[in-house]
PDB file of C-alpha atoms in Angstrom:
ATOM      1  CA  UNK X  32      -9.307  -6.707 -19.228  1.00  0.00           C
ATOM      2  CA  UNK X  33      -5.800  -5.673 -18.286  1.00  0.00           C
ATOM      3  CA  UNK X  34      -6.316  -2.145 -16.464  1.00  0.00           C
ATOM      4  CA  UNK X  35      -4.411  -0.486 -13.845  1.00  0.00           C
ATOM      5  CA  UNK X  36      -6.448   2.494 -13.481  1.00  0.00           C
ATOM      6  CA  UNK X  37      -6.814   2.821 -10.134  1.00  0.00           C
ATOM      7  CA  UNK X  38      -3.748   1.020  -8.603  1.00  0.00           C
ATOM      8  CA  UNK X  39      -0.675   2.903  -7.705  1.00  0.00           C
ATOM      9  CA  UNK X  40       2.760   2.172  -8.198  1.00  0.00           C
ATOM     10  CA  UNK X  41       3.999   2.985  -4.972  1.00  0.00           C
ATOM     11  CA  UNK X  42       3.310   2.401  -1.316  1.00  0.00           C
ATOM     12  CA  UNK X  43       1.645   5.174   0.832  1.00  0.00           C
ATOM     13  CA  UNK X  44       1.462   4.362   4.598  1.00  0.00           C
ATOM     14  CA  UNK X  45      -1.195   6.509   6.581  1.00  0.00           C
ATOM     15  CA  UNK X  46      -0.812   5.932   9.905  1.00  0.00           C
ATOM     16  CA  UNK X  47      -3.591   8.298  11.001  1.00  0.00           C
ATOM     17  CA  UNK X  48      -6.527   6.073  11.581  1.00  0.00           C
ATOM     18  CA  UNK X  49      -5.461   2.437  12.266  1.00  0.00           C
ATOM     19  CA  UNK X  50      -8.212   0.198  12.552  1.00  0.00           C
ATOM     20  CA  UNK X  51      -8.434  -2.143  16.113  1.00  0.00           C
ATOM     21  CA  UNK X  52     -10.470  -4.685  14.079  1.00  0.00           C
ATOM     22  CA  UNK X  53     -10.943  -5.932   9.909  1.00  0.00           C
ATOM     23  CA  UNK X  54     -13.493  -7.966   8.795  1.00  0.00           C
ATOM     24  CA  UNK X  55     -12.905  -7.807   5.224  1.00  0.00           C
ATOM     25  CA  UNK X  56     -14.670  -9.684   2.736  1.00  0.00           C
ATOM     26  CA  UNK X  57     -14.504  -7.918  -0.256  1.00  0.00           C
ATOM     27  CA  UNK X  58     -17.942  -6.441  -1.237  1.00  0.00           C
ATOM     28  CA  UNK X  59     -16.454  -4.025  -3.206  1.00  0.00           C
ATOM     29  CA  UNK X  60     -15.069  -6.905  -5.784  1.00  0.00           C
ATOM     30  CA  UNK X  61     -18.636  -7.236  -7.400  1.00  0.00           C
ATOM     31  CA  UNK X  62     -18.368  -4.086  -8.935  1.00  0.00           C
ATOM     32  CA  UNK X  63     -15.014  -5.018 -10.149  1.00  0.00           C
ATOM     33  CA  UNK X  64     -15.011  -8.511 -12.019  1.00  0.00           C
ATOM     34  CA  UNK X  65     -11.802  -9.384 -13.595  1.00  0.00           C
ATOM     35  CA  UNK X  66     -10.899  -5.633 -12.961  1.00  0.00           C
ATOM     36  CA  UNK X  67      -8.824  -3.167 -10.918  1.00  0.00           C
ATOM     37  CA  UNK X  68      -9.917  -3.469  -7.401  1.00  0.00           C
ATOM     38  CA  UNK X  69     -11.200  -0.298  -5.411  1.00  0.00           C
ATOM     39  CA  UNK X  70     -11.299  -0.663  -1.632  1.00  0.00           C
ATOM     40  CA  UNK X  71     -11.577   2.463   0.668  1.00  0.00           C
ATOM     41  CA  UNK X  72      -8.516   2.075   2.786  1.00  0.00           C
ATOM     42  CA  UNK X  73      -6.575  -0.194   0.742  1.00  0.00           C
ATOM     43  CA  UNK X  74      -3.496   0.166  -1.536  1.00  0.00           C
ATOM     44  CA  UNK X  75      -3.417  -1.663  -4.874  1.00  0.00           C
ATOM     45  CA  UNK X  76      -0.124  -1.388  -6.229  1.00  0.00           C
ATOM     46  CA  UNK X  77       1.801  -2.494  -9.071  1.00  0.00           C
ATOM     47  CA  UNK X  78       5.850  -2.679  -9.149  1.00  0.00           C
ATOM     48  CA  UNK X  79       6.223  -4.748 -12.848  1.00  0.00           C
ATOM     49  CA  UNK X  80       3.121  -5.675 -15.602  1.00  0.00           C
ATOM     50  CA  UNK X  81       0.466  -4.299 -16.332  1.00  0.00           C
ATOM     51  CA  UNK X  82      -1.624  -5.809 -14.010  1.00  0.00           C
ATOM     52  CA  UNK X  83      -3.176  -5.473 -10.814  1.00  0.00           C
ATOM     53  CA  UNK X  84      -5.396  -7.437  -8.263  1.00  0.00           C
ATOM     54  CA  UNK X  85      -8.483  -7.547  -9.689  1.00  0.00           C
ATOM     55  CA  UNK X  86     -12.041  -8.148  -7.722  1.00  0.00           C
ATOM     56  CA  UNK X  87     -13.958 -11.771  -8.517  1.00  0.00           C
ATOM     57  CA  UNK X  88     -16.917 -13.199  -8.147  1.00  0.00           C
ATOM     58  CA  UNK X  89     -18.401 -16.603  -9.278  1.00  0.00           C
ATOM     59  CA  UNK X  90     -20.971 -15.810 -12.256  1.00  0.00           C
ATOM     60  CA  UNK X  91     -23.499 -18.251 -10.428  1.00  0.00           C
ATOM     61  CA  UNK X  92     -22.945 -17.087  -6.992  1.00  0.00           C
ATOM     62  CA  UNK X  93     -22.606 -14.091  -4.330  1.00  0.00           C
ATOM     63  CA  UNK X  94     -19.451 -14.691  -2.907  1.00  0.00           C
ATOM     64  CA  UNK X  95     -16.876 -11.889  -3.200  1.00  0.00           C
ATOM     65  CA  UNK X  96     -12.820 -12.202  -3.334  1.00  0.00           C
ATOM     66  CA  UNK X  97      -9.488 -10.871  -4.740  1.00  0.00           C
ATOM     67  CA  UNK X  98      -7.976 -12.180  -7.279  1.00  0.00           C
ATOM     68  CA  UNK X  99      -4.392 -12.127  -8.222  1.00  0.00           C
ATOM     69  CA  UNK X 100      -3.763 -13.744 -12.263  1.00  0.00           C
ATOM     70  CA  UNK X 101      -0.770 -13.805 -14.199  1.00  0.00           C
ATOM     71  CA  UNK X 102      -2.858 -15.883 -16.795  1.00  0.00           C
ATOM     72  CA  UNK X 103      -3.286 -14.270 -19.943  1.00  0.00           C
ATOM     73  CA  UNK X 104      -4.992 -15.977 -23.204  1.00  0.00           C
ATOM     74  CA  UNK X 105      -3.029 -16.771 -25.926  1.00  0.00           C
ATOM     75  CA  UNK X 106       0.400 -14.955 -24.523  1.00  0.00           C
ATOM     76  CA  UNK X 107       3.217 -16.952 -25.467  1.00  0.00           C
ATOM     77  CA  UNK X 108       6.044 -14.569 -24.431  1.00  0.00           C
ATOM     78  CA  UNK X 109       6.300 -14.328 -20.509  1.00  0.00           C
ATOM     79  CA  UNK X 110       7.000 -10.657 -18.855  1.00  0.00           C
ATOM     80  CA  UNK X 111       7.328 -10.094 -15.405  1.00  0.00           C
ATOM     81  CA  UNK X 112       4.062  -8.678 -13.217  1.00  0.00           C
ATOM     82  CA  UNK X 113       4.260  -7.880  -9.218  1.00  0.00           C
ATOM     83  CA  UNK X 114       1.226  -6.818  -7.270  1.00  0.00           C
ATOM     84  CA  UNK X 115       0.615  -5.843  -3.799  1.00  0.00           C
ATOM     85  CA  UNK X 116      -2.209  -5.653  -2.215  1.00  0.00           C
ATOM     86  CA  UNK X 117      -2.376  -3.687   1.260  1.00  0.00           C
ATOM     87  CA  UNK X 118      -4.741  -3.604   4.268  1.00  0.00           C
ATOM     88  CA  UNK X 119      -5.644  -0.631   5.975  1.00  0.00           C
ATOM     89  CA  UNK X 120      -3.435   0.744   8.814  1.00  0.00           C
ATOM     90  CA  UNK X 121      -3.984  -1.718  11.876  1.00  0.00           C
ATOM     91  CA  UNK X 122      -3.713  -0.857  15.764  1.00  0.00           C
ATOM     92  CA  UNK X 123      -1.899  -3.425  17.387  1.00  0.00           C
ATOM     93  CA  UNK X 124      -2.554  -1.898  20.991  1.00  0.00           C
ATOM     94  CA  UNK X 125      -6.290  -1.930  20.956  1.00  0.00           C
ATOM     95  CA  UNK X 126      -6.884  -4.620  19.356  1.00  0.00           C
ATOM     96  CA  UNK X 127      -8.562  -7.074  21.410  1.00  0.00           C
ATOM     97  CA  UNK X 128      -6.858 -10.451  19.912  1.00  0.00           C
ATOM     98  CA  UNK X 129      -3.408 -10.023  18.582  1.00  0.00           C
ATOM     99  CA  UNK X 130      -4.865 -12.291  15.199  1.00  0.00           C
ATOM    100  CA  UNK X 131      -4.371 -11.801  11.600  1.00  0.00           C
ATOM    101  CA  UNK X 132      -6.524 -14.129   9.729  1.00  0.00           C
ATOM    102  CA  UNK X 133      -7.406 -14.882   5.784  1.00  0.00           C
ATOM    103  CA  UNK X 134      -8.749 -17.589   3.130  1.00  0.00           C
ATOM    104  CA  UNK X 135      -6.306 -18.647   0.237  1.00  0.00           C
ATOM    105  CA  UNK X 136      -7.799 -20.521  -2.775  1.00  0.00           C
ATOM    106  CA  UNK X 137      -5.786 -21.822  -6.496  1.00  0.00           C
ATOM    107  CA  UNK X 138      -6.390 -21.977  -9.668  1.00  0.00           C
ATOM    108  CA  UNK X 139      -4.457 -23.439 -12.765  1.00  0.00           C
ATOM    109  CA  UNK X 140      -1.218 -24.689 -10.680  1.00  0.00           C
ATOM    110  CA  UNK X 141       1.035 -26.701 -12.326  1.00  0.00           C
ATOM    111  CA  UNK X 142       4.844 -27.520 -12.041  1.00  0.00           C
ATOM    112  CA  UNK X 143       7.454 -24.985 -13.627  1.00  0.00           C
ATOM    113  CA  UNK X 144       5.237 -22.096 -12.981  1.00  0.00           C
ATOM    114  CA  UNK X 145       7.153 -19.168 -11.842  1.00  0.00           C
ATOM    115  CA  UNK X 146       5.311 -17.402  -9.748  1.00  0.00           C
ATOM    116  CA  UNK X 147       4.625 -17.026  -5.818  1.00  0.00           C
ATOM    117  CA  UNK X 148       2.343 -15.408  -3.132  1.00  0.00           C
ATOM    118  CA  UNK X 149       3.676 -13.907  -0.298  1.00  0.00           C
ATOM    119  CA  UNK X 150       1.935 -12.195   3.293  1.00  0.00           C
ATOM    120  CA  UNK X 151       3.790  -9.587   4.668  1.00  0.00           C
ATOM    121  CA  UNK X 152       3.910  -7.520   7.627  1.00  0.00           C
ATOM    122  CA  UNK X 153       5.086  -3.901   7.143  1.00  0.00           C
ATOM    123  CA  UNK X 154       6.305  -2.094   9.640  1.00  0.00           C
ATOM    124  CA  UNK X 155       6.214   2.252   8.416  1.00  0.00           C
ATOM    125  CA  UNK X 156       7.495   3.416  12.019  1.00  0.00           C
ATOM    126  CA  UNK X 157      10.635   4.988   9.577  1.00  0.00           C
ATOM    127  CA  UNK X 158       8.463   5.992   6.494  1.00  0.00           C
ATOM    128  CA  UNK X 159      11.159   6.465   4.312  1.00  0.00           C
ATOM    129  CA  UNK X 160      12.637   2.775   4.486  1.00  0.00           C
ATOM    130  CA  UNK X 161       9.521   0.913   5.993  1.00  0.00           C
ATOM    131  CA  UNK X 162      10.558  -2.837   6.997  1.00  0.00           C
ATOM    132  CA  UNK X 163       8.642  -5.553   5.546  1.00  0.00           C
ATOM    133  CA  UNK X 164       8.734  -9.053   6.999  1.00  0.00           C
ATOM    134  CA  UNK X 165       8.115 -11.304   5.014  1.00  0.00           C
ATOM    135  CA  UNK X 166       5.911 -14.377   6.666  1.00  0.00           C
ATOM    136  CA  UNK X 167       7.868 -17.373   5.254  1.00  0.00           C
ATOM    137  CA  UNK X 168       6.492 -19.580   7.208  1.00  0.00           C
ATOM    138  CA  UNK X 169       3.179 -19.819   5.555  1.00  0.00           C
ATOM    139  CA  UNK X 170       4.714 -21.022   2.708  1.00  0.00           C
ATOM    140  CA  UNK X 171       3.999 -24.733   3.696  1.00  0.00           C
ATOM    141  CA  UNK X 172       0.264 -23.622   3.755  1.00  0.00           C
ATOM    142  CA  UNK X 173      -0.116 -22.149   0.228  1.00  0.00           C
ATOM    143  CA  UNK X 174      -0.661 -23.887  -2.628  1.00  0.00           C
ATOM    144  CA  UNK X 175       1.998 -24.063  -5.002  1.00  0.00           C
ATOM    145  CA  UNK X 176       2.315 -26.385  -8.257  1.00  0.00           C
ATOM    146  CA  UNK X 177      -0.452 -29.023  -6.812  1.00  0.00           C
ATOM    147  CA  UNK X 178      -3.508 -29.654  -8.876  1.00  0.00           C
ATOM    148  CA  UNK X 179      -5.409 -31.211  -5.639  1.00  0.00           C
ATOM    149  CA  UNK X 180      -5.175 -27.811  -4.385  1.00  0.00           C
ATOM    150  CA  UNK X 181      -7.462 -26.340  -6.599  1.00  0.00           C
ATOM    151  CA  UNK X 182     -10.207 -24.809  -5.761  1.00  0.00           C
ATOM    152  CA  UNK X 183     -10.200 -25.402  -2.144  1.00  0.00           C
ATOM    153  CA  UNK X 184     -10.121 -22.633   0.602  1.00  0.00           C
ATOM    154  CA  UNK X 185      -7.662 -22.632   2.922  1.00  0.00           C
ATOM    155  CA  UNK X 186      -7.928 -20.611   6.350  1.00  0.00           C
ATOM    156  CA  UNK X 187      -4.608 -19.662   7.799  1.00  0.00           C
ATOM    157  CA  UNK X 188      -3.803 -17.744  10.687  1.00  0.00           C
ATOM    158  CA  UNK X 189      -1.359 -15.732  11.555  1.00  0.00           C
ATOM    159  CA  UNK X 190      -0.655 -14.839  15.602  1.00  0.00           C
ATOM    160  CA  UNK X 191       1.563 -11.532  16.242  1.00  0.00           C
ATOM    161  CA  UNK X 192       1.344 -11.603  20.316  1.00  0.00           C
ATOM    162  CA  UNK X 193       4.970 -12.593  20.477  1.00  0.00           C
ATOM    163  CA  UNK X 194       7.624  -9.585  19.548  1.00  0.00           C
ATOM    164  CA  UNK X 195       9.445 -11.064  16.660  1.00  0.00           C
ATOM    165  CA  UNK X 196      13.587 -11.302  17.746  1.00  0.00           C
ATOM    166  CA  UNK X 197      14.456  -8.761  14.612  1.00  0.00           C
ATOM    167  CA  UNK X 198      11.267  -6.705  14.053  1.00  0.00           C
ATOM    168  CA  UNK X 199       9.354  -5.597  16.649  1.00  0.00           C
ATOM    169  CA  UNK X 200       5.970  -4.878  16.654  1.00  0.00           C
ATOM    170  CA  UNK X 201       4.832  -1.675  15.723  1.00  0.00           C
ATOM    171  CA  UNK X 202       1.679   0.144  17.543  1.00  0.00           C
ATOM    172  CA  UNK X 203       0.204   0.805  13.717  1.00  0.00           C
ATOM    173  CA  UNK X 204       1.255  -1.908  10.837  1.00  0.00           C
ATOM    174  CA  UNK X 205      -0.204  -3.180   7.602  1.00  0.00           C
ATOM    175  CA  UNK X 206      -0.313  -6.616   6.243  1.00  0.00           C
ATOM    176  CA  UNK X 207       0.245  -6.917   2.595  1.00  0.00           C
ATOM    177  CA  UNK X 208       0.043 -10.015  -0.073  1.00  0.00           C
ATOM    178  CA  UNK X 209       2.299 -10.149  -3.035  1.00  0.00           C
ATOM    179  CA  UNK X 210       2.166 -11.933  -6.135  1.00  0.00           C
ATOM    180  CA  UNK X 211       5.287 -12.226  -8.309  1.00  0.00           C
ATOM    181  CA  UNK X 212       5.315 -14.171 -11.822  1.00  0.00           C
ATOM    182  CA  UNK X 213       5.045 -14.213 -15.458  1.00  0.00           C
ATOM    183  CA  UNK X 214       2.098 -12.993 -17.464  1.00  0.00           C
ATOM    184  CA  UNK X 215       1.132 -15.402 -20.505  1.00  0.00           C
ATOM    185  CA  UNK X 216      -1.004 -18.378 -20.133  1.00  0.00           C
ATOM    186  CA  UNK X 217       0.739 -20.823 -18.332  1.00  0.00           C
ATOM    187  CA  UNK X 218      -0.040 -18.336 -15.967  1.00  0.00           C
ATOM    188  CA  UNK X 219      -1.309 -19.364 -12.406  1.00  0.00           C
ATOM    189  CA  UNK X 220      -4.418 -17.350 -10.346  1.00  0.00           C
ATOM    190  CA  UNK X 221      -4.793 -16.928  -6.235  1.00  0.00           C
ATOM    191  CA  UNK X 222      -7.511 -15.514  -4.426  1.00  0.00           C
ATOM    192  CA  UNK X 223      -7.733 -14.315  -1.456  1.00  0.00           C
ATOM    193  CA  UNK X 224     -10.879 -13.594   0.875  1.00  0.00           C
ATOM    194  CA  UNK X 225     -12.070 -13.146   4.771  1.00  0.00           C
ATOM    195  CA  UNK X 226      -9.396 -10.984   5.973  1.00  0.00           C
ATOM    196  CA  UNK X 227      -9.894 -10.126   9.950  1.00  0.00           C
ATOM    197  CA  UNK X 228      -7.790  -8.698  11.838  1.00  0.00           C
ATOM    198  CA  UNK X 229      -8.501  -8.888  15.972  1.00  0.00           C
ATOM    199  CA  UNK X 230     -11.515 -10.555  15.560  1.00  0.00           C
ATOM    200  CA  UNK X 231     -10.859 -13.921  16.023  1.00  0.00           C
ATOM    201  CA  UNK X 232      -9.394 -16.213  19.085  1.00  0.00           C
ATOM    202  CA  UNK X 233      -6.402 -18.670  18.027  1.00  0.00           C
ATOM    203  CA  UNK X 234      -7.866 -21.996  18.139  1.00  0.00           C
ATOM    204  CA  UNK X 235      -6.588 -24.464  21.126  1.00  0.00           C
ATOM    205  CA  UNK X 236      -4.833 -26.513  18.545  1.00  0.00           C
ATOM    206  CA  UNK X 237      -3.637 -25.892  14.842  1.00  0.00           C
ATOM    207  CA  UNK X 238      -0.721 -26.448  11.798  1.00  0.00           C
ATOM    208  CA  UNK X 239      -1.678 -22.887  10.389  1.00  0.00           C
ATOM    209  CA  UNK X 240      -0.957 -20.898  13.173  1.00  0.00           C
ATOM    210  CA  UNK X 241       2.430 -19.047  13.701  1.00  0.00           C
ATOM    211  CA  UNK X 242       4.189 -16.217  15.307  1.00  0.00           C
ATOM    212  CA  UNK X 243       6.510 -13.845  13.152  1.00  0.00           C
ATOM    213  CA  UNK X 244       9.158 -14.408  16.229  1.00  0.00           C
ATOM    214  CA  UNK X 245      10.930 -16.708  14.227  1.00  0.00           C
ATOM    215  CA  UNK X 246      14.594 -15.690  12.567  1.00  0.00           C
ATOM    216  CA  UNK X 247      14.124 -14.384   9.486  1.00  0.00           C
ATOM    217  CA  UNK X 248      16.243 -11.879   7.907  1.00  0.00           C
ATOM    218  CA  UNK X 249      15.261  -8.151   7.746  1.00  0.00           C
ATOM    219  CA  UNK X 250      13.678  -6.883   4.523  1.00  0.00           C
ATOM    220  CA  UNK X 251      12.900  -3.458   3.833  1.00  0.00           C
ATOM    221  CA  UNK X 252      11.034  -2.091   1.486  1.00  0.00           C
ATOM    222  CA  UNK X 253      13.345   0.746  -0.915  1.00  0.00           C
ATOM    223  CA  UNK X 254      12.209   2.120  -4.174  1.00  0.00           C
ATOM    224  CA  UNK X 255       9.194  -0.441  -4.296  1.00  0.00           C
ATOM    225  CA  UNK X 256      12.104  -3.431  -4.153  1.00  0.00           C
ATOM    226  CA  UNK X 257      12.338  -5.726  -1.123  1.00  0.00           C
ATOM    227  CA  UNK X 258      15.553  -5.478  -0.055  1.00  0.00           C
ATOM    228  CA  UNK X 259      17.265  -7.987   2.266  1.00  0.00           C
ATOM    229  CA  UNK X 260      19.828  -6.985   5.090  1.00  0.00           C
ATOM    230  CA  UNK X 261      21.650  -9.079   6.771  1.00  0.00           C
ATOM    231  CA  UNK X 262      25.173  -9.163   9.042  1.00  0.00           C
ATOM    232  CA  UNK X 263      25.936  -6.191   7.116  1.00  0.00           C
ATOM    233  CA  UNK X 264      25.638  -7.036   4.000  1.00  0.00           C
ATOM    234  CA  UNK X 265      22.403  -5.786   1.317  1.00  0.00           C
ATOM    235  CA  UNK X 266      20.889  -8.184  -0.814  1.00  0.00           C
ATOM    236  CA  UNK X 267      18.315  -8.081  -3.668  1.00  0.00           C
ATOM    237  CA  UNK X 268      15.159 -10.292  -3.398  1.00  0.00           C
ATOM    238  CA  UNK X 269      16.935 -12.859  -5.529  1.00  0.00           C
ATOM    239  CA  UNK X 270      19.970 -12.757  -3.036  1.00  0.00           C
ATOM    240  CA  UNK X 271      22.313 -11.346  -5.174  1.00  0.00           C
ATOM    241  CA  UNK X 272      24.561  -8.876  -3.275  1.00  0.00           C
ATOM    242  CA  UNK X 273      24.015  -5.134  -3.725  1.00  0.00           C
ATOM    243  CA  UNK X 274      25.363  -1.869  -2.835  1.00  0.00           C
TER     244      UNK X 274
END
């Protein structure tokens, strides 16, 4: 079912009543199988397709997740689909662990796909040009284009303690994921489940741990694009220079 009922095509960053601690799982997704997801608090929102990211459940089991799919049956001619999904506002001061935390699984990866999935912290502190880093270093730890990826949970963590060098840390922030590709069915599927945030204590020792300290470039969020900034100069999200 392709339906965008509920999702929004635009951000909308409430800063009123940040949350100190998240313990999502995603309850909510049994009432939407293969649907729109609803969450109280969250923003579902759709920048290209028709498409957004839809709640899931196993047929033969209890466990709830999101799902993002740019899979379609039987569509041979690709079109572009972006979906965000966004937590609640999040206190940074009260929480009492400085953790963001989440499961990624795959589905129907294979090479020359074109499609991603992104985390992002937002930063609204300037609501009319909220910055949006983009967490690239959890790239390494999502599965892209790897069949022996499939269907395998991954946990990944995600410390903010540090001050990044070009964002700072906002007192309220959100966490997004974004999934970018082509609808028709070579189409690849993510899902995404346990979200906590200051909940959890880093472990002593692990590879999927890191601090958004590390030198990426700004990117702000304009118009629904992610727009890149950088010793001056504006870029698009494909790095093409822009005015």
């Amino acid at each position: 079912m392709l339906t965008t009922a509920w999702a929004a095509n635009d951000f909308q960053f409430d800063t009123s009543n940040p949350l100190s601690s998240l313990n999502e799982t995603f309850e909510a997704a049994q009432s939407y199988r293969n649907q729109t997801l609803q969450m109280d608090g969250w923003q579902n929102v759709v920048f290209a397709g028709n498409r957004a990211w839809w709640g899931y459940n196993p047929l033969d089991a209890t466990e709830y997740m999101a799902k993002a799919t740019s899979y379609v049956f039987g569509e041979t001619t690709p079109t572009d689909c972006e979906m965000w999904l966004v937590t609640p506002a999040l206190d940074y001061n009260n929480a009492a662990t400085k953790v963001f935390t989440f499961e990624v699984m795959s589905d129907i990866l294979f090479e020359g796909q074109e499609h991603r999935l992104e985390v992002f912290y937002i930063d609204p502190t300037d609501p009319a040009e909220p910055i949006a880093q983009c967490l690239t270093d959890l790239d390494p730890y999502i599965p892209f284009e790897d069949e022996s990826m499939e269907n395998t949970w991954y946990p990944l963590m995600v410390s903010l303690q540090r001050v990044p060098d070009i964002v700072e840390t906002a007192d309220v922030f959100f966490m997004a994921f974004r999934f970018v590709g082509k609808l028709y069915n070579n189409g690849g599927t993510y899902y995404i489940d346990n979200v906590t945030w200051g909940v959890q204590e880093l472990p002593l020792s692990t590879e999927s741990v890191i601090d958004i300290h590390a030198p990426h470039v700004q990117k702000i969020l304009r118009n629904g694009q992610v727009i890149i900034q950088r010793e001056g100069k504006t870029y698009n999200a494909l790095g093409r220079e822009v005015r």
